[in-house]
Structure formats: C-alpha cells, structure tokens
XYZ file of C-alpha atoms in Angstrom:
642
model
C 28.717 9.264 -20.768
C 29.549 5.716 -22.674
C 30.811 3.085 -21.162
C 33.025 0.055 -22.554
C 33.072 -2.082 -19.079
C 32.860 -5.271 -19.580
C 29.268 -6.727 -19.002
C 26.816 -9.660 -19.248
C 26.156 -8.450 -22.342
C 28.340 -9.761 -25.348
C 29.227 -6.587 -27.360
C 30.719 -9.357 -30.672
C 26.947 -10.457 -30.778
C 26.020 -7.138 -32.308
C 27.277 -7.810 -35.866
C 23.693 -7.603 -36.996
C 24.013 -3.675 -36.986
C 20.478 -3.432 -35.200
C 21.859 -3.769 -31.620
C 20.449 -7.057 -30.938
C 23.049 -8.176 -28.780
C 20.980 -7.823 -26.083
C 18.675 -10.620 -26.022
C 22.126 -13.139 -25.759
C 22.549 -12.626 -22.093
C 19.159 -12.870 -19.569
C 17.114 -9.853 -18.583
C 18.379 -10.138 -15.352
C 22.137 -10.234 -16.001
C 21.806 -7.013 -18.178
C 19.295 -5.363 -15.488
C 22.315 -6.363 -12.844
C 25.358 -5.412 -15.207
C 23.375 -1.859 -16.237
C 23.246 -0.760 -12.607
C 26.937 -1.607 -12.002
C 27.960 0.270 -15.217
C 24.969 2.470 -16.569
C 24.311 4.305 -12.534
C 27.692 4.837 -11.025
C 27.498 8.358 -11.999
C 24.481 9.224 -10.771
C 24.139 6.803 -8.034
C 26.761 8.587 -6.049
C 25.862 12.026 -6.554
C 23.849 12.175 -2.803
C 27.763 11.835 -1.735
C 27.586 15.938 -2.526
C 24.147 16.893 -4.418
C 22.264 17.861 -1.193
C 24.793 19.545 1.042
C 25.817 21.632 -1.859
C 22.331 22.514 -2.730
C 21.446 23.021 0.520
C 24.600 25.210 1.251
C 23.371 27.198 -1.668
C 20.154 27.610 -0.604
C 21.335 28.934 2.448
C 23.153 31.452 1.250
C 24.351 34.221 4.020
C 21.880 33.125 6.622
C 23.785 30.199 7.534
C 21.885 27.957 9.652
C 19.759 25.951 6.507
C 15.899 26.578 7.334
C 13.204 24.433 6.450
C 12.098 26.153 3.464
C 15.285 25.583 2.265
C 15.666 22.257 3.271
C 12.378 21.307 1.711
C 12.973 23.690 -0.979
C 16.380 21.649 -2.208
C 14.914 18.299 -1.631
C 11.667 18.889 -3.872
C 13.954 20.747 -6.636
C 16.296 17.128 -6.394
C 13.457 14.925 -7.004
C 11.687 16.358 -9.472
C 15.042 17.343 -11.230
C 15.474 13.149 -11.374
C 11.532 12.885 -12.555
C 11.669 15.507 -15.347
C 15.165 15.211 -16.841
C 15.884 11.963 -15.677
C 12.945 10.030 -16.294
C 10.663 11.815 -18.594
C 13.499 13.148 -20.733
C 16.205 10.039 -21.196
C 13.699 6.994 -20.135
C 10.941 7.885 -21.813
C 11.902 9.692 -24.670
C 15.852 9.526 -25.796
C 16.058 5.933 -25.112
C 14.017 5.174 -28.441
C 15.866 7.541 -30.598
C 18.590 4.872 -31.267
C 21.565 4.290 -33.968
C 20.672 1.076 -34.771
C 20.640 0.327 -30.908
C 22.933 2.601 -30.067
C 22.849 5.714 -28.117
C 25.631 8.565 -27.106
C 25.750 11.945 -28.250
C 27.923 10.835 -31.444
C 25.605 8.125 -32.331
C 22.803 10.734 -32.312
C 25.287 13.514 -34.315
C 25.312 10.254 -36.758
C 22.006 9.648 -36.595
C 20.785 13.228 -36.979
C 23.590 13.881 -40.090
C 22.015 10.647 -41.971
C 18.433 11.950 -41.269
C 19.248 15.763 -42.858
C 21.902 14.442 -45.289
C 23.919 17.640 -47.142
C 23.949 20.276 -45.204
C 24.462 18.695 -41.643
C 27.158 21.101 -41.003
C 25.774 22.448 -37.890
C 24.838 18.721 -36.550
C 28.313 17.868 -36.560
C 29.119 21.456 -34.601
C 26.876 20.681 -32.066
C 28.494 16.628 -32.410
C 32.046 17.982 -31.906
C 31.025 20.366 -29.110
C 29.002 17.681 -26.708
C 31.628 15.062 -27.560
C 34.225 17.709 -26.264
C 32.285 18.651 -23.409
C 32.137 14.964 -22.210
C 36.291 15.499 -21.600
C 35.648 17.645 -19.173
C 32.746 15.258 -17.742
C 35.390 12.495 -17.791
C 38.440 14.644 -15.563
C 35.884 16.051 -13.292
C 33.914 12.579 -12.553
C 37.021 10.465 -11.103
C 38.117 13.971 -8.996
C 35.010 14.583 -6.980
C 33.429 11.226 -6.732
C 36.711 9.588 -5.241
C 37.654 12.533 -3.170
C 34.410 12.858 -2.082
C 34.304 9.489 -0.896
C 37.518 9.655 0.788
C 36.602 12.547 2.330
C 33.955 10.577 4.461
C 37.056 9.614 6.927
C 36.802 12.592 8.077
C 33.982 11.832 9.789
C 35.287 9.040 11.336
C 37.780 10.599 12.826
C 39.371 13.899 12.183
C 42.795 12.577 12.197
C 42.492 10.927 8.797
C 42.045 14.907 7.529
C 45.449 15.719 6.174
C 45.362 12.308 4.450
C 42.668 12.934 2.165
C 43.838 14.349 -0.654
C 47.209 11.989 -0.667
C 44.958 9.057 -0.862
C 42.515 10.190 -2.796
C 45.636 10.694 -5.549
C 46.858 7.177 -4.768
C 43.324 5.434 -5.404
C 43.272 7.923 -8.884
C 46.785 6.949 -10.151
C 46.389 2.506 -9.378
C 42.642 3.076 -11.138
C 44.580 4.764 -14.014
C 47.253 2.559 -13.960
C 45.066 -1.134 -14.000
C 43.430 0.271 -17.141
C 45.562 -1.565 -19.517
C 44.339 -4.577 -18.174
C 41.173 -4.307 -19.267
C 38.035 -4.481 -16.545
C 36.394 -7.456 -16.856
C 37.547 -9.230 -14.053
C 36.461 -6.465 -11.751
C 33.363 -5.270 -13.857
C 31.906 -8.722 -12.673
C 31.939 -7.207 -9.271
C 30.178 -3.677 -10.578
C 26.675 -4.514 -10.589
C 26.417 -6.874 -7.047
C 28.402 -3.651 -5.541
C 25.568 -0.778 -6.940
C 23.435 -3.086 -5.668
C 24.692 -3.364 -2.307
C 25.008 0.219 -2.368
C 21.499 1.619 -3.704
C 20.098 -0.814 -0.979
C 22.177 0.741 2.159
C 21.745 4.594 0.888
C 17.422 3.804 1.531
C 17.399 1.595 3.956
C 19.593 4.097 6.370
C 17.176 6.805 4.796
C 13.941 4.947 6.052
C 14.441 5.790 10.006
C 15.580 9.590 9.556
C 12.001 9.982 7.498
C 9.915 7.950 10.008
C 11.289 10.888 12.721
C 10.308 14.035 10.772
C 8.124 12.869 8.519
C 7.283 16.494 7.138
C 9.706 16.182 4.706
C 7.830 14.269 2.618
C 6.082 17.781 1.467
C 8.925 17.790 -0.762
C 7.242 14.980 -2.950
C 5.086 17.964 -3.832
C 6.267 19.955 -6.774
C 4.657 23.778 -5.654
C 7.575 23.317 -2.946
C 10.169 23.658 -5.646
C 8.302 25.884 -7.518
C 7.623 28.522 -4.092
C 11.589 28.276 -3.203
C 12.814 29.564 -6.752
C 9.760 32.103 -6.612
C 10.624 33.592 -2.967
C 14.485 33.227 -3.116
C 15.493 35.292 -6.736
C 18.929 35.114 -7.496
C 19.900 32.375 -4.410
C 17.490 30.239 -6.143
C 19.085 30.451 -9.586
C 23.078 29.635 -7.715
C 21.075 26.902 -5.733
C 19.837 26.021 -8.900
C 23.096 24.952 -10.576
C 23.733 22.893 -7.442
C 20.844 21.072 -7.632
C 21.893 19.893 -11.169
C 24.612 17.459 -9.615
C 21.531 15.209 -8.754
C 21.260 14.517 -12.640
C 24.547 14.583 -13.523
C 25.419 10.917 -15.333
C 21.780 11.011 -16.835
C 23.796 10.828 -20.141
C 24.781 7.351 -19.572
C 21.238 6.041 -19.781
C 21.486 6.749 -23.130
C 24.780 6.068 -24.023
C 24.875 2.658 -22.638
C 21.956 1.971 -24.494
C 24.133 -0.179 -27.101
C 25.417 -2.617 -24.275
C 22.458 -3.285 -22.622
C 19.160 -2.592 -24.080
C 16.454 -0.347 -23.389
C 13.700 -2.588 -21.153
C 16.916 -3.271 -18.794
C 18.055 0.151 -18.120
C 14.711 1.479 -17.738
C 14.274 -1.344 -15.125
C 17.074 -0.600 -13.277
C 15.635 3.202 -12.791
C 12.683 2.857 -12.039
C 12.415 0.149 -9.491
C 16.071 0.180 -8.247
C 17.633 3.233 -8.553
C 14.911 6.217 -8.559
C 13.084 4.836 -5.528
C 16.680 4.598 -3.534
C 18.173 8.288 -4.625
C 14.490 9.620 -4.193
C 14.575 7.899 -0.014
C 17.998 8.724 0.430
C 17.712 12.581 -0.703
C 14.511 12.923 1.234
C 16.253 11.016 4.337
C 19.603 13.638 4.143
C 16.498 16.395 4.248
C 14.888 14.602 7.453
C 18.231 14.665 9.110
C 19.113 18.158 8.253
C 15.274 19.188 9.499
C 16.331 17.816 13.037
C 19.586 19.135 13.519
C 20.731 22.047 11.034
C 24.398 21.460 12.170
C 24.426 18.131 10.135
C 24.298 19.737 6.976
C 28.520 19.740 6.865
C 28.586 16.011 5.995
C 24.880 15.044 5.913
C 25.444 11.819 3.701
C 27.624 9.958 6.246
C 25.924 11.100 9.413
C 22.491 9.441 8.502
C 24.846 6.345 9.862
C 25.915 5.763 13.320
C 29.298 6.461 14.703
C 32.173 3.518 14.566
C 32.102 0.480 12.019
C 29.317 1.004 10.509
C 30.642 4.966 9.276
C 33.849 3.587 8.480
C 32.052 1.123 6.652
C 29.951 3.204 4.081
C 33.678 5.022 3.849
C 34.455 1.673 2.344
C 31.118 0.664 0.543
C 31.138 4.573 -1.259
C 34.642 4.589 -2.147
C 34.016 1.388 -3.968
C 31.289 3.033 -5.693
C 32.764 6.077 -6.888
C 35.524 4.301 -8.125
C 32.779 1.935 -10.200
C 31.709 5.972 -11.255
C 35.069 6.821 -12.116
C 35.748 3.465 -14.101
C 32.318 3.838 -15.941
C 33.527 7.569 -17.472
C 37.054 6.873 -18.056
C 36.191 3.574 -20.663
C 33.561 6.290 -22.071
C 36.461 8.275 -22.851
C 37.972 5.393 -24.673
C 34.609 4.710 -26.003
C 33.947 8.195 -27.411
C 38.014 8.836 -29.092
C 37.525 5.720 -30.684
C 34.132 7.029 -32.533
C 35.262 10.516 -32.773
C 38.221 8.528 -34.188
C 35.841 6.514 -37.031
C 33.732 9.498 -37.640
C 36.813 11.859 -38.956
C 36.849 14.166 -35.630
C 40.244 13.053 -34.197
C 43.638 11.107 -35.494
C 44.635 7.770 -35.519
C 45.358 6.596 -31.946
C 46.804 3.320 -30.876
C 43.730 1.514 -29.534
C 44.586 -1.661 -27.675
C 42.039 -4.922 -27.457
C 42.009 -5.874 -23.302
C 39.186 -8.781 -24.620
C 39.017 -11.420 -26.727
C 35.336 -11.911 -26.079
C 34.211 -8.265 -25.841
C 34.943 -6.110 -28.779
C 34.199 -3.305 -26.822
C 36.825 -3.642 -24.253
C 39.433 -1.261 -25.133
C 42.484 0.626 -23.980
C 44.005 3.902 -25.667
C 47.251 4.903 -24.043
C 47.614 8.556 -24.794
C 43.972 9.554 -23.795
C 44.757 7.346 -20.094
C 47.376 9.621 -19.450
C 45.760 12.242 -20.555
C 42.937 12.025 -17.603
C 45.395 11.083 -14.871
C 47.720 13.998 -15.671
C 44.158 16.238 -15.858
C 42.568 14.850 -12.584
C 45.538 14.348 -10.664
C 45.944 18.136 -11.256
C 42.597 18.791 -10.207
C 42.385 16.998 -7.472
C 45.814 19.298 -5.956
C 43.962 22.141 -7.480
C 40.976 21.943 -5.757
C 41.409 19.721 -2.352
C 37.883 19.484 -1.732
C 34.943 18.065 -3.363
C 32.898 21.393 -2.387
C 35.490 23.040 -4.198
C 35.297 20.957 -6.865
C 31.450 20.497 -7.481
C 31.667 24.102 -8.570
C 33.284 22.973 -11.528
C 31.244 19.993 -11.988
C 27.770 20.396 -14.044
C 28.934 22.741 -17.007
C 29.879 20.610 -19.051
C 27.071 17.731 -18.733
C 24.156 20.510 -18.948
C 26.334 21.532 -22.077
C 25.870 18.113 -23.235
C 21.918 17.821 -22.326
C 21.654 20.768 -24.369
C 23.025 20.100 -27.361
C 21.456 15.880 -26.870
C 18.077 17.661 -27.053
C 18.428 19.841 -30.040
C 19.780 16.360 -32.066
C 16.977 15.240 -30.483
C 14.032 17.279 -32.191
C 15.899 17.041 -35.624
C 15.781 12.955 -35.041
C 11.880 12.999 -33.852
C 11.043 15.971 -36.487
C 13.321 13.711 -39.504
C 13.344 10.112 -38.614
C 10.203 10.047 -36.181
C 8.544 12.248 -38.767
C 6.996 14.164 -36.635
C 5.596 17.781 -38.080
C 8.495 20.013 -36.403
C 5.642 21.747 -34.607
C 4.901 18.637 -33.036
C 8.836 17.508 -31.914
C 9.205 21.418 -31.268
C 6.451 20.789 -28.516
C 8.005 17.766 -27.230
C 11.876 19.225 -26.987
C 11.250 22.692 -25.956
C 10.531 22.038 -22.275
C 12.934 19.929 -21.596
C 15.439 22.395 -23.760
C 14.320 25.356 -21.525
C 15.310 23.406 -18.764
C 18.375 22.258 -19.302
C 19.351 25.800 -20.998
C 18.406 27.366 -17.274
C 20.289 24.827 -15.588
C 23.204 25.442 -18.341
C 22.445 29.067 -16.869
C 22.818 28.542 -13.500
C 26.002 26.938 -13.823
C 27.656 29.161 -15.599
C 27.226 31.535 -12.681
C 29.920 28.977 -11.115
C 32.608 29.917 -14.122
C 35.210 32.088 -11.840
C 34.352 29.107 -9.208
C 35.945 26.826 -10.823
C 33.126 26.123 -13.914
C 35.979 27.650 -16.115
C 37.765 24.143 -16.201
C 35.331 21.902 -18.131
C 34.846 25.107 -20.418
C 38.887 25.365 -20.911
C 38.646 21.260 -21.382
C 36.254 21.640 -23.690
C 37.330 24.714 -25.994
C 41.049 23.074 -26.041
C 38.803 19.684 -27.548
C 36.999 21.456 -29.501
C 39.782 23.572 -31.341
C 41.317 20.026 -31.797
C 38.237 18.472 -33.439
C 37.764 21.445 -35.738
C 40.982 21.876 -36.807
C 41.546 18.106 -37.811
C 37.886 17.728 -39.458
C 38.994 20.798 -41.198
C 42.469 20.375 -42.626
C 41.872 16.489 -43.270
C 38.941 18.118 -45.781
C 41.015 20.803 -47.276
C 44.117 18.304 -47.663
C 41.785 15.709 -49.389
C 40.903 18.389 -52.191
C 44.466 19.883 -52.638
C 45.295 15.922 -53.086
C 42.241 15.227 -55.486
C 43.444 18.608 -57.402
C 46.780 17.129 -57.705
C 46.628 13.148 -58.078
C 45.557 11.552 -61.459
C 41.974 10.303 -62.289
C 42.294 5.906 -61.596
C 40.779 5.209 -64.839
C 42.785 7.068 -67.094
C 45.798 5.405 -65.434
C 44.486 2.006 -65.540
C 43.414 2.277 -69.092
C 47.160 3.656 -69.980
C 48.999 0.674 -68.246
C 46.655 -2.482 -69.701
C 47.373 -0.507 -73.071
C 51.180 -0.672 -72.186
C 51.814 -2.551 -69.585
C 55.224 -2.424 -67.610
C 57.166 -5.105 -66.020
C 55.089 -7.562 -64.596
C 55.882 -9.419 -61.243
C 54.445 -12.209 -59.440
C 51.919 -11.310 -56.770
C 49.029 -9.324 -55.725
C 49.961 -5.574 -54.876
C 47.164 -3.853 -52.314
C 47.239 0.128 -52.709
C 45.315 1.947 -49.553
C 43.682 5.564 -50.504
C 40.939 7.694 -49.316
C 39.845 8.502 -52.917
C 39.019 5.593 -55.046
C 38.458 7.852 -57.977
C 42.294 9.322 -58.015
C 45.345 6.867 -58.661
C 46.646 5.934 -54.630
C 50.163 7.898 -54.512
C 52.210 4.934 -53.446
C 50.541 3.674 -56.793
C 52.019 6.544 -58.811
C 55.496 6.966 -56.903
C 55.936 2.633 -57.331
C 55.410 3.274 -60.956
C 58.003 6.066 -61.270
C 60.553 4.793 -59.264
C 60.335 0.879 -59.766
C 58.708 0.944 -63.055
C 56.902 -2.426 -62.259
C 53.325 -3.051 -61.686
C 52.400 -6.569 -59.830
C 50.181 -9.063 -61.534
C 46.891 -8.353 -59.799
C 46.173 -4.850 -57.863
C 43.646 -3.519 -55.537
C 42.619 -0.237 -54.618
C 41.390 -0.650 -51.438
C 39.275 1.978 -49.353
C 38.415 2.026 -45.902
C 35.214 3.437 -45.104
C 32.934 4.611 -42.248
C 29.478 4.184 -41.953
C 27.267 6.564 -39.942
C 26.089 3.514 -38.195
C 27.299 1.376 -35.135
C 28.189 -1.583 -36.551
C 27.840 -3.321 -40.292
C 26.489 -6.643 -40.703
C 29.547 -8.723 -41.968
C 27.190 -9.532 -45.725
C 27.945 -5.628 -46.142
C 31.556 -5.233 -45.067
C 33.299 -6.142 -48.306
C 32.204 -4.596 -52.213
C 34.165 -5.680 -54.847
C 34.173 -3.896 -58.044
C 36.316 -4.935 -61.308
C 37.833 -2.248 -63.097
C 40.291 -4.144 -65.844
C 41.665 -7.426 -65.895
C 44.559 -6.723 -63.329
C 42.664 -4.146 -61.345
C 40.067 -4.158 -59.058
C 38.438 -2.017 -56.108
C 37.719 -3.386 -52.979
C 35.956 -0.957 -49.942
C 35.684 -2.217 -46.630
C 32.902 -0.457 -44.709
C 32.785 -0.102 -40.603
C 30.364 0.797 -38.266
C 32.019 3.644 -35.908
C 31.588 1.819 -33.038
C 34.380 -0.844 -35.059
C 37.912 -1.137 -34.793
C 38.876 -1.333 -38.425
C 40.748 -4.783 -38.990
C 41.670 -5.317 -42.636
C 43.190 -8.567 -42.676
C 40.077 -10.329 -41.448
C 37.177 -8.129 -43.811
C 39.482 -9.458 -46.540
C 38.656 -12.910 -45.909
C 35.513 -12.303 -45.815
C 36.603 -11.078 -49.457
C 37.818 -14.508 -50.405
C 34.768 -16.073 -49.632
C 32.954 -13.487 -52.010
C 35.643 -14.998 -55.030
C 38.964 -12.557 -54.664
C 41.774 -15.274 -54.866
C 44.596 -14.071 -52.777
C 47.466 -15.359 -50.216
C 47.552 -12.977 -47.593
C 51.578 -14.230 -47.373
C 52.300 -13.293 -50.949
C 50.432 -9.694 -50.817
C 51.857 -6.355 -50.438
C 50.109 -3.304 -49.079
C 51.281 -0.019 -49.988
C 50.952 2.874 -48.127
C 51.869 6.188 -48.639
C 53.242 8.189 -45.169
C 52.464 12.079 -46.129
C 54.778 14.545 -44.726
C 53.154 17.521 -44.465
C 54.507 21.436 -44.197
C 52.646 24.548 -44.348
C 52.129 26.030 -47.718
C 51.668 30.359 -47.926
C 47.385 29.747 -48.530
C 46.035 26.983 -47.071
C 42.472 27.663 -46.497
C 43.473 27.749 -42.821
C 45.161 30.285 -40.047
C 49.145 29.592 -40.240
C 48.927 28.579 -36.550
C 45.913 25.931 -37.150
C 47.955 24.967 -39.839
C 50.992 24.189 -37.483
C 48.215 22.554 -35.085
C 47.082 20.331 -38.025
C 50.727 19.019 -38.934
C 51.425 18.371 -35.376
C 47.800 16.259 -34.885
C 48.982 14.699 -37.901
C 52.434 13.773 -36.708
C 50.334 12.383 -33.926
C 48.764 10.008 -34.947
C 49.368 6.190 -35.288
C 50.449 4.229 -38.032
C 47.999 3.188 -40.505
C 49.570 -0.257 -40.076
C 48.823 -0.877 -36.523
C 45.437 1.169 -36.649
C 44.232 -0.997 -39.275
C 45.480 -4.165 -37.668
C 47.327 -5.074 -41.296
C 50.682 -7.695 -40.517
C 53.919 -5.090 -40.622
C 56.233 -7.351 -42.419
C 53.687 -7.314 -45.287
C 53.941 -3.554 -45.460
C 55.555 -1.213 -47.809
C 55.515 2.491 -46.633
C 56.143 5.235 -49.509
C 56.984 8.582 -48.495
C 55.374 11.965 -49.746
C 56.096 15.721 -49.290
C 52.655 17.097 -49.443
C 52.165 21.166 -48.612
C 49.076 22.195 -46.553
C-alpha cells in the first residue's frame, strides 16, 4: 500500500533523486507522522484478525477451546515476527528506488537491474499493482464497518443502523478527498498513537488473569495446531493472514519517511501493542468462550468507555481507509509515468507537498466499488473472507522482485538470494493458498478487481507499443526532413514553434500535417520529448538535454522520475538557464490528437482493440496532463488505424 497523506516529511525536498527528504523534518516528527500514515492498516486489523481466526479454528465444534485459542494467538504473532518484521523491516526496507519503495518502484528497480528482457518483471509489476485495487475497495469496507459495528455492543439497538452509517462515513471520506488531507493528516499520527496505547493497556489486565496465554509466545504452539488440525488449520490459516495485512505499506511509505523511522515505529510502538492486545483478546476468550462474538470491544467495560473505543476505532479505520485510498492515487499516477495506464486528470491539493494529489475518476471509482461492497456484504465477517487475496498476491509477487533485486543489484550469487527469498516465498505462497480456499466466500472479488486491472494494464502497455511501431513504420525519419527544409526553406514566421512526439527520431505529425497544410515553418523549432525514468524522482541538473540538430532545429527531452507529475512549462526554464532563448508568450506547442479506429490486423484481438480505443478516448488531454498554458496550444488532428 502507498500512501500520499500529507506528513512531517516534505515530499518537494526529494529533488535529489536519492530520497533524502527525510532528514528535513526531525526523527521524531517522521517516527509520529509514519505511525499515523504507514500503520493504519495493520494497526486495526485486531478489530477482526482474532475472532475470525479463532472462529476458524473452531470450526464445527463451536465453543473455541484452548488449543485453539492458543493455537490462533501463537500463529498471529509469529505471522507479525516472520513476515512482518523479518521480511519488510529487515530485509525489503533496504531494497530501495533511490529511497523509494512500493511494488512499482521495485518492478522499476528490478527492470533497470535485468535490462532487455524484463518482460516478465513488468507481468509480475502489472499484476501486484492490480492486485493493490482490490486491497484499496476492500480496506475502507471492512475497517469502517467493522468499526461501526462495535455499537452493537453498546447497545443492540444501534444494529439496523450499521450498515447505513457505515455508507455515510464511506461516501463524506470519499467526498473530502478533493480537498486534499493535510489539515486532518496532522491529526493521523497523535490519533495511532492514542490508539496503539489503549488497545495494550486494556490488554494488560485480561493477561494478568489467565496468564497461560502467554504459551502462545512460543512458536511449537503454532506449529502443534496446524499439525493436529489438517485442513481447519489451512482455512484458519488464511484468517490468520488479516494480522499482516497492510505489511505492504512499510515498504511503500518508505519514500515519505525513511527507513530508521518506520522501523522505529514497529518495533517499539506498534509490534509490542498488536502483540499485548492479540494475546489479551486470547486471555479473554480463555475465560469466557462466549466472548469470542465481539472479543475486541469486550476487553472494555460496559458504558462510556465501550462507546468510547466505538469512537477512538472508527477514527482509526478511517486513518486506514484514508492511508489506501491516496495509495490508489499514488500508484495510477506511477502506473500512469511508467506506460501501464492513460493519461488521467491528476489534481495538486498542496502547494508544499508534491505528493498530495487528487485523481477524480479513480475516487469514484472506489466509492462506487466499496459502497457496493459494503451492501453486498453487511458484515465485516462477511467481508474478511474477501479480504487477504489480494495482499498475499502482492507479498508474493514483492518477494520474487525481491530475489532478482538482492541476486542483480545486491549481487548476491542467486544461490545465496534464493536462500534468503525462498522461506519467506513459501510462506506467503501457503498463505496465498489458504486464501484462495475463501474464493466462493467472497475471495472472488479482489480476484475479479484485479483480472478487470490487469486486462486494462495489458491491453494499454500493449497497443500503446504496437501503435508506436505502426507510427514509426509510417512517419518520416527527422533528419532527412530537417536537412530538406534548411536546403529549401518555406515561409518563415516570427516565433519559436514547440512540436511534442514520443519518437525523436521520426518527424512529430503535427510537424508534417503544419507543413502540408500551412506551408510555413516558424523561425526556431523544437522537438520536444517527454520522458520517464525508471527512477523516483530526477535531480533538476538532469531534467533538461538539449541537442542541436540545424540552425533552426533543435531537440529538447525532459526526463521525470515516476513518482513526478510532468510539468513542462517549468523544466523549460530550467532550459533557459542552460542557454535556449525563448518567450514562453510568443511559443506555440503543437500537438497532434490521434483518432484511432480498428484496422483488419492489428497485432491484437478485435475486442482488445475496441478496449484500447476506448482507454484511449479516456484519457486526458496532453495539455492539462502536462501542465502546458491552453491558450498557447495548437491541437492537430490525425486518423490513425490500430
């Protein structure tokens, strides 16, 4: 999971390209602002983890025994040592994108590492960046409702009210997006805090009473209860798994914050409180079986002080739900860079954090999705069965980019990085396992999130490929052209034309079509290319190459990190400085708007064709993607078959 939330850390400061934006704000204020952002996800998974593990475990017997009990708890805690800790802390954390993490930043990283042939990186890239979708509608349905569903417990009257308000909270969090979160994001971190410090505290009495439960700290527990209990192990299993799920965002959040802070924040804050509060649900459960219907909210007291935590964990999962929702900004607006999506219109909510942003048409996307889940589904029980597919998808495919970055960049001997990945692969694959035992319970909705993403990645990676060769095939080498027009110039007129293309070897086709149809050519021109490095960020010294190619033509590329929004008008300044003289007021930029229509053999299915043309139709103007000022556009039209 990524996260754009606005923190203490300054996202503009990381124009170095080596993620050393960290070390502008204090240890503390990152340590603070990575628990409010980095553990919302995780932090509120004893909300459900237990009861649903332990309701697993329990299988047809009913009444949960204390094998079970202890059983579930061990399998939790070591589930957050292993995966959690050894796995992300320890050993993902330092396989950065020049201080970056995420699973696209580690498809980049991977690609740059095998060079040619990275096909299957950016698979495996396009199928955990899909999977996180379905990470991002599931997170805001069950952590909210969830929450909400703690009322209950208060009093059954608020029952029929649950899932009404739950919508309610989901469609104002939705709807405040395109106001950006930094105001409230102030408020994450001193909120997680308040909230890891209640969950052990309340945990420390229940423990004190039956203080056998602390067996569980003992892995052989976890080990005996999948030995004795087959196939009800393996289901209980897959339940277990929504103790780890958010584990993702300790890497992906690694770009905002640093590593020393989030590792901080685990291991003193937010290990030691999930690790009392699991083994304090156990306690309870040990001394009275019946509590295991709601055993989160009944380790507090009756009255104000339930009705309280209803308050206190509502708060949190809606910190949860924030934290995935910018991630789904966060990850379009790579997938976006890297060539996986189209153009969409990406809105600044900060002038101080470049990472604060808003993209309409994937915010309604999530609130149409989750809404629908939520009246799907009703119940977070019901709903954590379709929870955990999709992240152990993710940990999956984040481990085997892992080994190729330790085996290629570490340069480790691939026995060596082999040794290293494989347990934690064989892991997550049996956790992948175990959840996909929950597919016809509701595990086929992050699967059907994901395949529809996936389909949509493919298909536009693959026809924007197959439509740049038909173009190269058809469009006239630049240097024969240029060489033709110095030799005989046409009408000359005052000004400098700018001509945007993706192939700075062929002549731009608003170049060509300008020629043929106003048979003038401006005094200087530019063929400028937009480009998008497999790296976060570029240091500003590298953003601008200039490249003389006659005395009226020249070639300017702009590279980006894919972690950038693309803004044209202020890399060319940097041009000026570099000795292009040009008036931004007395410059034209031409574009070229390609209509495109199916042609009989396109390299492509007719109906991924049609898909294709339709992402295409899509997506946002160049103009407004590229941040370039409209009146100082010309648009030329082109019929292009595909």
């Amino acid at each position: 999971m990524t996260s754009d939330v606005a923190v203490p850390a300054p996202e503009t400061a990381a124009t170095n390209g080596h993620g050393d934006a960290h070390t502008t704000a204090g240890f503390g204020a990152l340590t603070l602002g990575s628990i409010g952002v980095v553990y919302g996800d995780i932090g509120t998974s004893p909300l459900y983890a237990f009861r649903e593990a332990v309701m697993a475990a329990s299988g047809a017997e009913g009444a949960p025994t204390s094998a079970a009990v202890l059983g579930v708890v061990s399998l939790i805690l070591w589930a957050l040592i292993v995966v959690v800790t050894l796995k992300y802390v320890v050993i993902l954390l330092r396989a950065d994108n020049n201080g970056e993490g995420g699973t696209l930043a580690l498809m980049a990283l991977a690609q740059r590492a095998v060079g040619t042939g990275g096909a299957t990186i950016v698979m495996l890239g396009i199928i955990s960046g899909a999977l996180f979708y379905g990470d991002a509608v599931i997170t805001p349905a069950l952590s909210v409702l969830s929450a909400i569903e703690g009322m209950k417990d208060v009093t059954l009257t608020f029952e029929p009210y649950v899932v009404p308000l739950t919508v309610v909270i989901l469609v104002v969090l939705f709807a405040v997006q395109s106001r950006g979160t930094a105001r409230v994001a102030a408020f994450f971190g001193p909120v997680m805090c308040v909230w890891f410090a209640v969950i052990a505290t309340v945990a420390i009495h229940p423990i004190i009473q039956q203080p056998q439960v602390l067996f569980a700290l003992n892995p052989l527990y976890a080990v005996s209860f999948m030995l004795h209990h087959g196939i009800i192990g393996f289901v209980t299993l897959g339940a277990v798994f929504l103790a780890v799920t958010g584990a993702e965002a300790l890497y992906a959040d690694l770009g905002h914050f640093g590593k020393r802070p989030i590792q901080t924040a685990w291991l003193f804050i937010v290990l030691p409180s999930l690790a009392l509060n699991y083994l304090g649900q156990g306690a309870l459960v040990l001394a009275d079986p019946a509590a295991i219907d709601s055993p989160f909210f009944q380790l507090f007291s009756q009255g104000w002080m339930r009705g309280g935590m209803v308050v206190l964990a509502t708060a949190a999962t809606v910190i949860a739900s924030q934290a995935v929702i910018t991630g789904a900004y966060s990850l379009t607006r790579q997938a976006i860079q890297l060539g996986l999506l189209p153009r969409f219109e990406i809105r600044h909510t900060s002038e101080a954090h470049s990472g604060q942003i808003f993209i309409p048409r994937i915010n309604q996307l999530l609130l149409v999705a989750v809404v629908l889940l939520v009246l799907l589904f009703r119940s977070s029980s019901a709903l954590a069965s379709a929870y955990g597919i999709s992240v152990t998808g993710t940990m999956v495919v984040t481990a085997m980019m892992g080994f190729v970055v330790i085996w290629k960049v570490w340069r480790w001997s691939p026995f060596a990085a082999a040794a290293l990945i494989a347990p934690f692969l064989f892991l997550d694959l049996t956790f992948l396992a175990a959840n996909l035992l929950k597919v016809f319970e509701g595990g086929w909705v992050p699967l059907a999130l994901g395949s529809l993403m996936i389909l949509l990645m493919y298909t536009w990676r693959r026809g924007s490929r197959l439509l740049f060769e038909k173009s190269r095939k058809l469009e006239f080498p630049l240097a024969d052209l240029v060489a033709m027009l110095e030799k005989r110039p046409p009408q000359r007129v005052p000004g400098t034309a700018v001509f945007l293309t993706s192939d700075p070897l062929s002549a731009p086709t608003a170049l060509m079509h300008s020629l043929k149809h106003y048979k003038v050519l401006h005094e200087k021109n530019v063929i400028l290319t937009i480009e998008t490095a497999q790296t976060p960020r570029i240091d500003p010294a590298e953003r601008v190459k200039l490249e003389a190619i006659s005395p009226t033509f020249s070639k300017v590329t702009l590279k980006f990190g894919f972690m950038e929004s693309p803004n044209v008008p202020k890399a060319l300044a940097i041009a000026r400085k570099l000795g292009w003289q040009f008036d931004i007021m007395s410059t034209s930029f031409f574009l070229s708007r390609r209509a495109l229509k199916p042609a009989a053999h396109s390299g492509m299915p007719r109906w991924q064709d049609r898909l294709f043309i339709s992402l295409s139709r899509s997506a946002n103007d160049a103009t407004d993607y590229f941040q370039i000022p409209s009146g100082r556009v010309v648009e030329v039209g082109t019929q292009v078959t595909i």
